[in-house]
């Protein structure tokens, strides 16, 4: 165990099939997504953000949302969630039988317009409708806020703006909010500032952290989250990922790398690292290009190699 007060257990929400695939231009067959989802579940993933019920014109990769859910069914003990932008998305998600919906909007006006073709005020009206539909169907509605740590179009996003939006979401019934670092602009100092400000303003709001490793500090930011007592993190198998409506967006923090870090720090995840690595390798084959995950290449810490695997250096 480590010295400081880290959580004993952390929940990992796998977002690779949604955030990971949404920016991939080549359409991944539903069958392949299904195999990856099953592999993730077999490796111990219990929270799967499977897809989005968005416009298929906006994100063609996720146009098979209904088919994927129908094929996967409702695996025992697994929470299947999906992103929804509006009432139409919520109706589709509820018909398809999700366990929870994640309604989303951005902390900057420009990114909200790019991503949702609406103002933030209009998106808040959509959140209200989604919340109402979820409550009527008895399906939880959580929220995800994009560009919380900086916007690729507007630059700094003031903490006060994030807090004000979180207050509006809370008033609409949202009790769990994912803080999205869409283009990897978060830093340890910013993570601390945002989390502390949100907690002071809304102590009953559960915070989830969603980092991208765009600038190489994704896991460092996650570690700061752990030190702050956050117990729910979103990550992506193999480090897949990126927002198609944000320039420079690259992969999420990588699930195997995060699991490796947590396990080696004595933090329970319920996930089998070796099996997870096998799924990451499968995802890499499915995408057809190297993924950024590192533990999937190096293996677990004590993976040993035969002595004759490399030549001896001789002068
Ligand atoms: N699912 C499927 N179709 C949808 C939809 C949904 N959730 N919401 C709207 N549509 C359809 C409408 O029915 C309409 O179809 P029609 O032209 O055949 O009648 C069409 O999309 C336009 O509807 P409108 O409400 O005017 O949407 P828009 O063009 O303003 O786009 C969104 C708004 C939210 C639908 C679109 O921007 C979107 O899907 N964004 C998601 C982006 C995303 O997923 N980003 C990555 C996640 S961070
Ligand atoms: Zn993301």
Short mmCIF file of C-alpha atoms and ligand atoms in Angstrom, two decimals:
data_model
loop_
_atom_site.label_atom_id
_atom_site.label_comp_id
_atom_site.label_asym_id
_atom_site.label_seq_id
_atom_site.Cartn_x
_atom_site.Cartn_y
_atom_site.Cartn_z
CA UNK A 1 0.00 0.00 0.00
CA UNK A 2 1.04 3.53 -0.59
CA UNK A 3 1.45 6.11 2.09
CA UNK A 4 -1.31 8.60 1.35
CA UNK A 5 -5.05 8.22 1.52
CA UNK A 6 -5.84 6.71 -1.87
CA UNK A 7 -9.18 4.99 -2.50
CA UNK A 8 -9.13 1.21 -1.89
CA UNK A 9 -11.22 0.56 -4.97
CA UNK A 10 -11.83 2.39 -8.23
CA UNK A 11 -14.53 2.00 -10.87
CA UNK A 12 -13.34 2.09 -14.44
CA UNK A 13 -15.81 3.00 -17.14
CA UNK A 14 -14.61 1.66 -20.47
CA UNK A 15 -15.40 4.21 -23.19
CA UNK A 16 -13.33 2.78 -26.05
CA UNK A 17 -16.29 1.55 -28.06
CA UNK A 18 -17.85 5.02 -27.90
CA UNK A 19 -15.20 7.73 -27.49
CA UNK A 20 -12.55 5.44 -28.92
CA UNK A 21 -14.31 4.53 -32.12
CA UNK A 22 -16.27 7.69 -32.86
CA UNK A 23 -13.35 9.40 -34.57
CA UNK A 24 -12.30 6.35 -36.59
CA UNK A 25 -13.08 6.94 -40.24
CA UNK A 26 -13.22 3.30 -41.25
CA UNK A 27 -16.48 1.83 -40.02
CA UNK A 28 -15.86 -1.04 -37.61
CA UNK A 29 -18.39 -3.85 -38.18
CA UNK A 30 -20.98 -4.37 -35.42
CA UNK A 31 -19.69 -7.95 -35.07
CA UNK A 32 -16.20 -6.68 -34.21
CA UNK A 33 -17.56 -4.18 -31.66
CA UNK A 34 -19.57 -7.00 -30.13
CA UNK A 35 -16.50 -9.23 -29.82
CA UNK A 36 -14.57 -6.39 -28.17
CA UNK A 37 -17.45 -5.68 -25.76
CA UNK A 38 -17.62 -9.36 -24.79
CA UNK A 39 -13.85 -9.51 -24.35
CA UNK A 40 -13.93 -6.44 -22.10
CA UNK A 41 -16.68 -7.95 -19.97
CA UNK A 42 -14.78 -11.25 -19.73
CA UNK A 43 -11.75 -9.27 -18.54
CA UNK A 44 -13.81 -7.85 -15.68
CA UNK A 45 -15.11 -4.54 -17.05
CA UNK A 46 -18.44 -3.87 -15.34
CA UNK A 47 -19.19 -0.38 -16.69
CA UNK A 48 -19.33 -0.03 -20.42
CA UNK A 49 -20.15 3.17 -22.28
CA UNK A 50 -21.10 1.21 -25.34
CA UNK A 51 -22.18 3.74 -27.95
CA UNK A 52 -24.00 7.03 -28.62
CA UNK A 53 -27.52 7.65 -29.79
CA UNK A 54 -26.54 10.68 -31.83
CA UNK A 55 -27.27 11.66 -35.40
CA UNK A 56 -25.83 8.98 -37.71
CA UNK A 57 -24.93 11.81 -40.07
CA UNK A 58 -22.81 13.44 -37.34
CA UNK A 59 -21.11 10.20 -36.24
CA UNK A 60 -21.54 7.46 -38.85
CA UNK A 61 -19.33 5.06 -36.85
CA UNK A 62 -22.02 4.76 -34.15
CA UNK A 63 -25.02 4.40 -36.47
CA UNK A 64 -25.35 0.77 -35.36
CA UNK A 65 -26.18 1.68 -31.74
CA UNK A 66 -29.50 -0.20 -31.69
CA UNK A 67 -28.05 -3.26 -33.42
CA UNK A 68 -25.07 -3.41 -31.07
CA UNK A 69 -27.23 -3.22 -27.95
CA UNK A 70 -29.65 -5.81 -29.30
CA UNK A 71 -26.77 -8.21 -30.05
CA UNK A 72 -25.04 -7.69 -26.72
CA UNK A 73 -28.19 -8.02 -24.63
CA UNK A 74 -27.99 -7.18 -20.93
CA UNK A 75 -25.01 -9.13 -19.55
CA UNK A 76 -25.39 -9.91 -15.84
CA UNK A 77 -23.78 -7.43 -13.48
CA UNK A 78 -22.67 -5.10 -16.28
CA UNK A 79 -23.87 -1.51 -16.49
CA UNK A 80 -24.37 -0.51 -20.13
CA UNK A 81 -24.61 3.22 -20.75
CA UNK A 82 -24.78 5.36 -23.86
CA UNK A 83 -24.34 9.00 -24.74
CA UNK A 84 -27.46 10.91 -25.76
CA UNK A 85 -27.58 14.53 -26.95
CA UNK A 86 -31.34 15.17 -26.99
CA UNK A 87 -34.84 13.74 -26.53
CA UNK A 88 -34.64 11.81 -29.80
CA UNK A 89 -31.45 10.14 -28.59
CA UNK A 90 -33.02 9.39 -25.20
CA UNK A 91 -36.06 7.80 -26.79
CA UNK A 92 -33.82 5.61 -28.95
CA UNK A 93 -31.62 4.65 -25.98
CA UNK A 94 -34.60 3.79 -23.79
CA UNK A 95 -36.15 1.66 -26.52
CA UNK A 96 -32.83 -0.13 -26.95
CA UNK A 97 -32.73 -0.84 -23.20
CA UNK A 98 -29.70 0.95 -21.72
CA UNK A 99 -29.03 0.87 -17.97
CA UNK A 100 -28.18 4.55 -17.90
CA UNK A 101 -27.97 7.56 -20.20
CA UNK A 102 -25.20 10.14 -20.31
CA UNK A 103 -26.41 13.47 -21.63
CA UNK A 104 -23.62 15.72 -22.86
CA UNK A 105 -22.76 19.32 -23.58
CA UNK A 106 -19.67 21.53 -23.55
CA UNK A 107 -18.31 24.08 -21.12
CA UNK A 108 -17.50 26.45 -24.01
CA UNK A 109 -20.02 27.95 -26.40
CA UNK A 110 -17.87 27.29 -29.49
CA UNK A 111 -17.29 23.61 -28.79
CA UNK A 112 -20.95 23.13 -27.93
CA UNK A 113 -21.90 24.60 -31.29
CA UNK A 114 -19.39 22.44 -33.17
CA UNK A 115 -20.36 19.27 -31.34
CA UNK A 116 -24.10 19.74 -30.96
CA UNK A 117 -25.00 22.51 -33.38
CA UNK A 118 -26.64 24.41 -30.53
CA UNK A 119 -25.97 27.06 -27.91
CA UNK A 120 -25.29 25.91 -24.37
CA UNK A 121 -28.69 27.32 -23.36
CA UNK A 122 -30.40 25.21 -26.02
CA UNK A 123 -28.44 22.15 -24.89
CA UNK A 124 -29.55 22.73 -21.30
CA UNK A 125 -33.14 22.60 -22.53
CA UNK A 126 -32.28 19.25 -24.18
CA UNK A 127 -30.76 18.04 -20.89
CA UNK A 128 -34.03 18.90 -19.13
CA UNK A 129 -35.99 16.83 -21.64
CA UNK A 130 -33.61 13.89 -21.41
CA UNK A 131 -33.76 14.05 -17.60
CA UNK A 132 -37.56 14.02 -17.75
CA UNK A 133 -37.62 11.03 -20.12
CA UNK A 134 -35.12 9.15 -17.96
CA UNK A 135 -37.08 9.81 -14.76
CA UNK A 136 -40.33 8.67 -16.39
CA UNK A 137 -38.66 5.42 -17.51
CA UNK A 138 -36.82 5.01 -14.21
CA UNK A 139 -33.45 5.00 -16.00
CA UNK A 140 -30.66 7.09 -14.45
CA UNK A 141 -29.43 10.12 -16.38
CA UNK A 142 -25.90 11.33 -15.79
CA UNK A 143 -24.07 14.12 -17.56
CA UNK A 144 -20.77 14.64 -19.31
CA UNK A 145 -19.29 18.08 -19.78
CA UNK A 146 -16.72 18.50 -22.58
CA UNK A 147 -13.72 20.87 -22.69
CA UNK A 148 -13.82 21.39 -18.91
CA UNK A 149 -10.07 22.03 -18.73
CA UNK A 150 -9.72 24.20 -21.81
CA UNK A 151 -11.28 24.63 -25.23
CA UNK A 152 -9.41 24.23 -28.54
CA UNK A 153 -11.34 27.23 -29.94
CA UNK A 154 -11.63 29.58 -26.94
CA UNK A 155 -8.66 28.67 -24.76
CA UNK A 156 -9.10 28.85 -21.00
CA UNK A 157 -12.49 27.86 -19.65
CA UNK A 158 -12.98 29.69 -16.35
CA UNK A 159 -13.65 27.56 -13.27
CA UNK A 160 -16.68 29.78 -12.53
CA UNK A 161 -18.22 28.84 -15.86
CA UNK A 162 -17.78 25.13 -15.15
CA UNK A 163 -19.27 25.56 -11.68
CA UNK A 164 -22.21 27.60 -13.01
CA UNK A 165 -22.99 24.91 -15.58
CA UNK A 166 -22.68 22.16 -12.99
CA UNK A 167 -25.18 24.06 -10.83
CA UNK A 168 -27.63 24.21 -13.72
CA UNK A 169 -27.21 20.50 -14.35
CA UNK A 170 -27.67 19.74 -10.65
CA UNK A 171 -30.89 21.76 -10.66
CA UNK A 172 -32.09 19.58 -13.56
CA UNK A 173 -31.58 16.46 -11.44
CA UNK A 174 -28.06 15.44 -12.50
CA UNK A 175 -26.16 13.80 -9.63
CA UNK A 176 -23.13 12.42 -11.46
CA UNK A 177 -21.00 14.58 -13.74
CA UNK A 178 -18.09 13.48 -15.87
CA UNK A 179 -15.47 16.17 -16.38
CA UNK A 180 -14.25 15.77 -19.94
CA UNK A 181 -10.77 16.80 -20.98
CA UNK A 182 -11.67 16.56 -24.65
CA UNK A 183 -8.35 17.69 -26.12
CA UNK A 184 -5.98 16.86 -23.29
CA UNK A 185 -5.61 20.37 -21.88
CA UNK A 186 -5.87 19.30 -18.23
CA UNK A 187 -2.90 19.61 -15.90
CA UNK A 188 -2.54 18.51 -12.27
CA UNK A 189 -3.08 22.08 -11.05
CA UNK A 190 -6.23 22.49 -13.14
CA UNK A 191 -7.64 19.14 -12.05
CA UNK A 192 -7.20 20.09 -8.42
CA UNK A 193 -8.74 23.54 -8.95
CA UNK A 194 -11.80 22.29 -10.86
CA UNK A 195 -12.50 19.37 -8.51
CA UNK A 196 -12.09 21.48 -5.37
CA UNK A 197 -14.30 24.29 -6.73
CA UNK A 198 -17.03 21.88 -7.82
CA UNK A 199 -16.96 20.03 -4.51
CA UNK A 200 -17.20 23.26 -2.55
CA UNK A 201 -20.18 24.41 -4.63
CA UNK A 202 -21.97 21.07 -5.01
CA UNK A 203 -20.91 18.56 -2.37
CA UNK A 204 -23.65 16.13 -3.42
CA UNK A 205 -22.55 15.95 -7.03
CA UNK A 206 -20.45 12.86 -7.80
CA UNK A 207 -17.50 13.72 -10.04
CA UNK A 208 -16.06 11.42 -12.67
CA UNK A 209 -12.80 12.12 -14.50
CA UNK A 210 -12.37 11.68 -18.23
CA UNK A 211 -8.90 12.44 -19.53
CA UNK A 212 -7.27 12.27 -22.91
CA UNK A 213 -3.55 11.68 -23.13
CA UNK A 214 -3.03 14.28 -25.87
CA UNK A 215 -0.12 15.95 -24.09
CA UNK A 216 1.20 12.90 -22.26
CA UNK A 217 -0.04 13.76 -18.77
CA UNK A 218 -3.31 11.81 -18.74
CA UNK A 219 -2.29 9.31 -16.06
CA UNK A 220 -0.67 12.02 -13.96
CA UNK A 221 -4.01 13.83 -13.99
CA UNK A 222 -5.78 10.62 -13.03
CA UNK A 223 -3.36 10.23 -10.14
CA UNK A 224 -4.22 13.71 -8.91
CA UNK A 225 -7.87 12.65 -9.10
CA UNK A 226 -7.09 9.63 -6.92
CA UNK A 227 -5.36 11.84 -4.38
CA UNK A 228 -8.51 13.95 -4.33
CA UNK A 229 -10.56 10.82 -3.61
CA UNK A 230 -12.20 10.43 -7.03
CA UNK A 231 -13.24 6.80 -7.53
CA UNK A 232 -14.67 6.75 -11.04
CA UNK A 233 -12.53 7.17 -14.16
CA UNK A 234 -13.27 6.83 -17.85
CA UNK A 235 -10.67 5.28 -20.10
CA UNK A 236 -10.33 3.56 -23.39
CA UNK A 237 -8.95 0.17 -24.38
CA UNK A 238 -5.56 0.53 -26.08
CA UNK A 239 -5.85 4.31 -25.70
CA UNK A 240 -8.25 4.58 -28.63
CA UNK A 241 -10.10 7.83 -28.94
CA UNK A 242 -10.71 11.38 -30.00
CA UNK A 243 -13.53 13.80 -30.66
CA UNK A 244 -14.23 14.34 -34.36
CA UNK A 245 -15.42 17.89 -33.58
CA UNK A 246 -12.31 19.10 -31.76
CA UNK A 247 -9.02 19.67 -33.61
CA UNK A 248 -6.08 17.76 -32.17
CA UNK A 249 -8.18 15.42 -30.05
CA UNK A 250 -6.38 12.11 -29.58
CA UNK A 251 -6.85 9.01 -27.49
CA UNK A 252 -8.34 8.70 -24.03
CA UNK A 253 -6.12 7.54 -21.23
CA UNK A 254 -5.56 3.89 -21.85
CA UNK A 255 -7.52 1.36 -19.77
CA UNK A 256 -4.74 -1.24 -19.45
CA UNK A 257 -2.21 1.42 -18.51
CA UNK A 258 -4.61 2.78 -15.88
CA UNK A 259 -5.41 -0.69 -14.52
CA UNK A 260 -1.68 -1.43 -14.35
CA UNK A 261 -1.02 1.76 -12.39
CA UNK A 262 -3.91 1.12 -10.01
CA UNK A 263 -3.08 -2.53 -9.39
CA UNK A 264 0.57 -1.78 -8.78
CA UNK A 265 -0.60 0.85 -6.26
CA UNK A 266 -2.75 -1.62 -4.33
CA UNK A 267 -6.05 -0.22 -5.65
CA UNK A 268 -8.73 -2.77 -6.52
CA UNK A 269 -10.35 -2.61 -9.99
CA UNK A 270 -11.80 -6.10 -10.38
CA UNK A 271 -10.15 -6.28 -13.81
CA UNK A 272 -7.79 -8.99 -15.08
CA UNK A 273 -4.85 -7.15 -16.66
CA UNK A 274 -3.62 -10.02 -18.85
CA UNK A 275 -7.07 -10.54 -20.33
CA UNK A 276 -7.46 -6.83 -20.84
CA UNK A 277 -4.17 -6.69 -22.73
CA UNK A 278 -5.46 -9.42 -25.04
CA UNK A 279 -8.56 -7.28 -25.79
CA UNK A 280 -6.35 -4.26 -26.50
CA UNK A 281 -4.38 -6.33 -28.98
CA UNK A 282 -7.63 -7.47 -30.57
CA UNK A 283 -8.74 -3.81 -30.82
CA UNK A 284 -5.45 -2.95 -32.50
CA UNK A 285 -5.96 -5.68 -35.07
CA UNK A 286 -9.54 -4.48 -35.63
CA UNK A 287 -8.46 -0.86 -36.19
CA UNK A 288 -5.49 -1.88 -38.31
CA UNK A 289 -2.92 0.54 -36.88
CA UNK A 290 -0.79 0.67 -33.74
CA UNK A 291 -2.67 1.94 -30.67
CA UNK A 292 -0.91 4.19 -28.13
CA UNK A 293 -1.32 1.84 -25.13
CA UNK A 294 2.02 0.97 -23.56
CA UNK A 295 1.33 -1.92 -21.21
CA UNK A 296 -0.24 -3.78 -24.15
CA UNK A 297 3.23 -3.69 -25.77
CA UNK A 298 5.46 -4.26 -22.75
CA UNK A 299 3.21 -6.62 -20.78
CA UNK A 300 2.75 -6.74 -17.00
CA UNK A 301 5.70 -5.59 -14.88
CA UNK A 302 7.01 -9.07 -14.17
CA UNK A 303 6.68 -10.41 -17.68
CA UNK A 304 10.01 -12.15 -18.14
CA UNK A 305 11.88 -12.97 -21.31
CA UNK A 306 14.12 -15.97 -22.02
CA UNK A 307 17.83 -15.17 -21.64
CA UNK A 308 18.50 -16.03 -25.27
CA UNK A 309 15.80 -13.59 -26.48
CA UNK A 310 18.50 -10.94 -27.08
CA UNK A 311 22.17 -11.13 -27.96
CA UNK A 312 24.84 -10.32 -25.36
CA UNK A 313 26.67 -7.04 -25.95
CA UNK A 314 30.31 -7.71 -26.73
CA UNK A 315 32.95 -5.08 -27.20
N1 LIG B 1 -30.41 10.34 -33.15
C1 LIG B 1 -30.67 10.19 -34.47
N2 LIG B 1 -31.03 11.18 -35.28
C2 LIG B 1 -31.14 12.40 -34.73
C3 LIG B 1 -30.89 12.64 -33.39
C4 LIG B 1 -30.50 11.54 -32.57
N3 LIG B 1 -30.24 11.69 -31.28
N4 LIG B 1 -31.08 13.93 -33.13
C5 LIG B 1 -31.45 14.51 -34.29
N5 LIG B 1 -31.49 13.57 -35.26
C6 LIG B 1 -31.88 13.75 -36.67
C7 LIG B 1 -33.21 14.44 -36.80
O1 LIG B 1 -34.25 13.51 -36.72
C8 LIG B 1 -33.10 15.06 -38.18
O2 LIG B 1 -33.26 14.06 -39.15
P1 LIG B 1 -33.99 14.34 -40.54
O3 LIG B 1 -33.18 15.40 -41.21
O4 LIG B 1 -33.92 13.02 -41.23
O5 LIG B 1 -35.35 14.80 -40.18
C9 LIG B 1 -31.64 15.47 -38.23
O6 LIG B 1 -30.95 14.63 -37.28
C10 LIG B 1 -31.42 16.92 -37.86
O7 LIG B 1 -32.02 17.18 -36.59
P2 LIG B 1 -31.61 18.44 -35.72
O8 LIG B 1 -32.29 18.36 -34.43
O9 LIG B 1 -31.81 19.69 -36.55
O10 LIG B 1 -30.08 18.14 -35.48
P3 LIG B 1 -28.80 19.00 -35.86
O11 LIG B 1 -28.49 18.86 -37.30
O12 LIG B 1 -28.92 20.36 -35.28
O13 LIG B 1 -27.69 18.16 -35.05
C11 LIG B 1 -27.28 16.76 -33.13
C12 LIG B 1 -27.77 18.09 -33.64
C13 LIG B 1 -27.16 16.87 -31.62
C14 LIG B 1 -28.27 15.68 -33.52
C15 LIG B 1 -25.90 16.45 -33.78
O14 LIG B 1 -25.10 17.57 -33.71
C16 LIG B 1 -25.21 15.29 -33.12
O15 LIG B 1 -25.65 14.15 -33.23
N6 LIG B 1 -24.09 15.55 -32.44
C17 LIG B 1 -23.36 14.52 -31.71
C18 LIG B 1 -21.89 14.77 -31.83
C19 LIG B 1 -21.10 13.74 -31.07
O16 LIG B 1 -21.53 12.62 -30.83
N7 LIG B 1 -19.91 14.12 -30.69
C20 LIG B 1 -19.00 13.28 -29.99
C21 LIG B 1 -19.35 13.08 -28.56
S1 LIG B 1 -18.47 14.17 -27.49
ZN1 LIG B 2 -13.40 12.00 -24.57
#
